Amino acid sequence: MSEVYKDLERSLNNRTEKEQEEFNLSLKEKYRNLPAEGIETVLTDVGSRINELKSLVDLEEITKVVSITYIAETYFKRSRSWLAHRINGNIVNGKPVSFTSSEMEILKNALLDISNKMREASAKIA
């Protein structure tokens, strides 16, 4: 499965729909000897992970503006490294880690809360 994740990381460079389609075709060719169910499973897993990683790539910009430590400790009651692993899709104990759906909801609400705090602070500036 690690080969699949390497392919997945390569897919992050795909910026256009055409590039993504070409990447998908190359995956199909690479895994063509797998049984049909195996190919479907690999493509489904890779497609899901691609979407997740592309969402998380956008978070990298946020971490330049907002303290990742603050978000981790305040909203998740976890360490900075725990949050960084999930944002970066790191491999922990041999498996790539990601946010659960409830953790994604917490992150979404955290960013909304922070944006509201910034909006309120900026409104106070005369």
PDB file of C-alpha atoms in Angstrom:
ATOM      1  CA  MET A   1       0.000   0.000   0.000  1.00  0.00           C
ATOM      2  CA  SER A   2       2.974   2.375   0.518  1.00  0.00           C
ATOM      3  CA  GLU A   3       3.424   2.491  -3.263  1.00  0.00           C
ATOM      4  CA  VAL A   4      -0.153   3.713  -3.550  1.00  0.00           C
ATOM      5  CA  TYR A   5       0.576   6.503  -1.076  1.00  0.00           C
ATOM      6  CA  LYS A   6       3.666   7.517  -3.048  1.00  0.00           C
ATOM      7  CA  ASP A   7       1.434   7.787  -6.102  1.00  0.00           C
ATOM      8  CA  LEU A   8      -0.961   9.796  -4.040  1.00  0.00           C
ATOM      9  CA  GLU A   9       1.701  12.264  -2.969  1.00  0.00           C
ATOM     10  CA  ARG A  10       2.631  12.722  -6.644  1.00  0.00           C
ATOM     11  CA  SER A  11      -0.965  13.578  -7.401  1.00  0.00           C
ATOM     12  CA  LEU A  12      -0.774  16.703  -5.258  1.00  0.00           C
ATOM     13  CA  ASN A  13       1.135  18.356  -8.093  1.00  0.00           C
ATOM     14  CA  ASN A  14      -1.896  18.029 -10.362  1.00  0.00           C
ATOM     15  CA  ARG A  15      -3.331  21.518 -10.620  1.00  0.00           C
ATOM     16  CA  THR A  16      -5.795  21.083 -13.454  1.00  0.00           C
ATOM     17  CA  GLU A  17      -8.532  18.621 -14.262  1.00  0.00           C
ATOM     18  CA  LYS A  18      -6.554  17.485 -17.314  1.00  0.00           C
ATOM     19  CA  GLU A  19      -3.482  16.729 -15.195  1.00  0.00           C
ATOM     20  CA  GLN A  20      -5.672  14.784 -12.772  1.00  0.00           C
ATOM     21  CA  GLU A  21      -7.219  12.779 -15.613  1.00  0.00           C
ATOM     22  CA  GLU A  22      -3.755  11.945 -16.978  1.00  0.00           C
ATOM     23  CA  PHE A  23      -2.667  10.896 -13.503  1.00  0.00           C
ATOM     24  CA  ASN A  24      -5.741   8.664 -13.147  1.00  0.00           C
ATOM     25  CA  LEU A  25      -4.965   7.019 -16.497  1.00  0.00           C
ATOM     26  CA  SER A  26      -1.373   6.361 -15.427  1.00  0.00           C
ATOM     27  CA  LEU A  27      -2.658   4.759 -12.219  1.00  0.00           C
ATOM     28  CA  LYS A  28      -5.009   2.526 -14.169  1.00  0.00           C
ATOM     29  CA  GLU A  29      -2.112   1.417 -16.368  1.00  0.00           C
ATOM     30  CA  LYS A  30       0.166   0.829 -13.403  1.00  0.00           C
ATOM     31  CA  TYR A  31      -2.374  -1.303 -11.570  1.00  0.00           C
ATOM     32  CA  ARG A  32      -3.964  -2.980 -14.588  1.00  0.00           C
ATOM     33  CA  ASN A  33      -2.889  -6.481 -13.471  1.00  0.00           C
ATOM     34  CA  LEU A  34      -4.917  -6.216 -10.302  1.00  0.00           C
ATOM     35  CA  PRO A  35      -8.337  -7.837 -10.332  1.00  0.00           C
ATOM     36  CA  ALA A  36     -11.132  -5.376 -11.135  1.00  0.00           C
ATOM     37  CA  GLU A  37     -12.200  -5.147  -7.495  1.00  0.00           C
ATOM     38  CA  GLY A  38      -8.614  -4.396  -6.478  1.00  0.00           C
ATOM     39  CA  ILE A  39      -8.329  -1.569  -8.987  1.00  0.00           C
ATOM     40  CA  GLU A  40     -11.616  -0.054  -7.878  1.00  0.00           C
ATOM     41  CA  THR A  41     -10.520  -0.241  -4.253  1.00  0.00           C
ATOM     42  CA  VAL A  42      -7.131   1.349  -4.960  1.00  0.00           C
ATOM     43  CA  LEU A  43      -8.643   4.134  -7.065  1.00  0.00           C
ATOM     44  CA  THR A  44     -11.348   4.827  -4.519  1.00  0.00           C
ATOM     45  CA  ASP A  45      -8.811   4.944  -1.677  1.00  0.00           C
ATOM     46  CA  VAL A  46      -6.436   7.127  -3.653  1.00  0.00           C
ATOM     47  CA  GLY A  47      -9.220   9.441  -4.798  1.00  0.00           C
ATOM     48  CA  SER A  48     -10.435   9.917  -1.242  1.00  0.00           C
ATOM     49  CA  ARG A  49      -6.936  10.589   0.029  1.00  0.00           C
ATOM     50  CA  ILE A  50      -6.241  13.036  -2.823  1.00  0.00           C
ATOM     51  CA  ASN A  51      -9.292  15.071  -1.905  1.00  0.00           C
ATOM     52  CA  GLU A  52      -8.330  15.027   1.745  1.00  0.00           C
ATOM     53  CA  LEU A  53      -4.740  16.075   1.052  1.00  0.00           C
ATOM     54  CA  LYS A  54      -5.769  18.863  -1.281  1.00  0.00           C
ATOM     55  CA  SER A  55      -7.982  20.242   1.483  1.00  0.00           C
ATOM     56  CA  LEU A  56      -5.113  20.004   3.924  1.00  0.00           C
ATOM     57  CA  VAL A  57      -2.691  21.731   1.559  1.00  0.00           C
ATOM     58  CA  ASP A  58      -4.902  24.792   1.938  1.00  0.00           C
ATOM     59  CA  LEU A  59      -4.383  24.564   5.706  1.00  0.00           C
ATOM     60  CA  GLU A  60      -0.645  25.079   5.297  1.00  0.00           C
ATOM     61  CA  GLU A  61      -1.326  28.721   4.442  1.00  0.00           C
ATOM     62  CA  ILE A  62      -3.439  29.081   7.592  1.00  0.00           C
ATOM     63  CA  THR A  63      -0.608  27.743   9.757  1.00  0.00           C
ATOM     64  CA  LYS A  64       1.523  30.674   8.596  1.00  0.00           C
ATOM     65  CA  VAL A  65      -1.049  33.087  10.025  1.00  0.00           C
ATOM     66  CA  VAL A  66      -2.535  31.316  13.044  1.00  0.00           C
ATOM     67  CA  SER A  67      -0.690  29.421  15.755  1.00  0.00           C
ATOM     68  CA  ILE A  68      -1.055  25.704  15.205  1.00  0.00           C
ATOM     69  CA  THR A  69      -0.177  25.205  18.881  1.00  0.00           C
ATOM     70  CA  TYR A  70      -3.088  27.427  19.893  1.00  0.00           C
ATOM     71  CA  ILE A  71      -5.517  25.485  17.701  1.00  0.00           C
ATOM     72  CA  ALA A  72      -4.225  22.104  18.923  1.00  0.00           C
ATOM     73  CA  GLU A  73      -4.337  22.972  22.609  1.00  0.00           C
ATOM     74  CA  THR A  74      -7.466  25.135  22.680  1.00  0.00           C
ATOM     75  CA  TYR A  75      -9.799  23.243  20.390  1.00  0.00           C
ATOM     76  CA  PHE A  76      -8.469  19.679  20.359  1.00  0.00           C
ATOM     77  CA  LYS A  77      -6.804  19.480  23.792  1.00  0.00           C
ATOM     78  CA  ARG A  78      -3.884  17.846  21.976  1.00  0.00           C
ATOM     79  CA  SER A  79      -0.257  18.664  21.216  1.00  0.00           C
ATOM     80  CA  ARG A  80       1.031  20.728  18.328  1.00  0.00           C
ATOM     81  CA  SER A  81       2.683  17.634  16.837  1.00  0.00           C
ATOM     82  CA  TRP A  82      -0.612  15.695  16.907  1.00  0.00           C
ATOM     83  CA  LEU A  83      -2.266  18.406  14.827  1.00  0.00           C
ATOM     84  CA  ALA A  84       0.747  18.822  12.535  1.00  0.00           C
ATOM     85  CA  HIS A  85       0.739  15.088  11.765  1.00  0.00           C
ATOM     86  CA  ARG A  86      -2.868  15.309  10.622  1.00  0.00           C
ATOM     87  CA  ILE A  87      -2.421  18.508   8.643  1.00  0.00           C
ATOM     88  CA  ASN A  88       0.587  17.045   6.849  1.00  0.00           C
ATOM     89  CA  GLY A  89      -0.859  13.538   6.449  1.00  0.00           C
ATOM     90  CA  ASN A  90       2.227  12.071   8.102  1.00  0.00           C
ATOM     91  CA  ILE A  91       2.760   8.369   8.576  1.00  0.00           C
ATOM     92  CA  VAL A  92       2.518   7.436  12.260  1.00  0.00           C
ATOM     93  CA  ASN A  93       3.056   3.848  13.405  1.00  0.00           C
ATOM     94  CA  GLY A  94       3.231   2.760   9.766  1.00  0.00           C
ATOM     95  CA  LYS A  95      -0.080   4.309   8.703  1.00  0.00           C
ATOM     96  CA  PRO A  96      -0.949   7.715   7.300  1.00  0.00           C
ATOM     97  CA  VAL A  97      -2.960   9.715   9.812  1.00  0.00           C
ATOM     98  CA  SER A  98      -5.826  11.972   8.942  1.00  0.00           C
ATOM     99  CA  PHE A  99      -8.684  13.814  10.566  1.00  0.00           C
ATOM    100  CA  THR A 100     -11.842  11.937  11.423  1.00  0.00           C
ATOM    101  CA  SER A 101     -15.058  13.585  10.300  1.00  0.00           C
ATOM    102  CA  SER A 102     -15.679  14.859  13.836  1.00  0.00           C
ATOM    103  CA  GLU A 103     -12.130  16.276  14.001  1.00  0.00           C
ATOM    104  CA  MET A 104     -12.692  18.025  10.664  1.00  0.00           C
ATOM    105  CA  GLU A 105     -15.821  19.588  12.147  1.00  0.00           C
ATOM    106  CA  ILE A 106     -13.840  20.735  15.205  1.00  0.00           C
ATOM    107  CA  LEU A 107     -11.187  22.236  12.923  1.00  0.00           C
ATOM    108  CA  LYS A 108     -13.817  23.998  10.840  1.00  0.00           C
ATOM    109  CA  ASN A 109     -15.436  25.463  13.958  1.00  0.00           C
ATOM    110  CA  ALA A 110     -12.039  26.452  15.359  1.00  0.00           C
ATOM    111  CA  LEU A 111     -11.188  28.402  12.211  1.00  0.00           C
ATOM    112  CA  LEU A 112     -14.619  30.060  12.262  1.00  0.00           C
ATOM    113  CA  ASP A 113     -14.137  31.013  15.919  1.00  0.00           C
ATOM    114  CA  ILE A 114     -10.679  32.448  15.230  1.00  0.00           C
ATOM    115  CA  SER A 115     -11.961  34.395  12.226  1.00  0.00           C
ATOM    116  CA  ASN A 116     -14.764  35.847  14.375  1.00  0.00           C
ATOM    117  CA  LYS A 117     -12.239  36.878  17.037  1.00  0.00           C
ATOM    118  CA  MET A 118     -10.100  38.576  14.376  1.00  0.00           C
ATOM    119  CA  ARG A 119     -13.132  40.297  12.880  1.00  0.00           C
ATOM    120  CA  GLU A 120     -14.185  41.588  16.315  1.00  0.00           C
ATOM    121  CA  ALA A 121     -10.662  42.815  17.052  1.00  0.00           C
ATOM    122  CA  SER A 122     -10.376  44.582  13.694  1.00  0.00           C
ATOM    123  CA  ALA A 123     -13.771  46.253  14.216  1.00  0.00           C
ATOM    124  CA  LYS A 124     -12.438  47.842  17.420  1.00  0.00           C
ATOM    125  CA  ILE A 125      -9.628  49.565  15.558  1.00  0.00           C
ATOM    126  CA  ALA A 126     -10.635  53.161  14.960  1.00  0.00           C
TER     127      ALA A 126
END
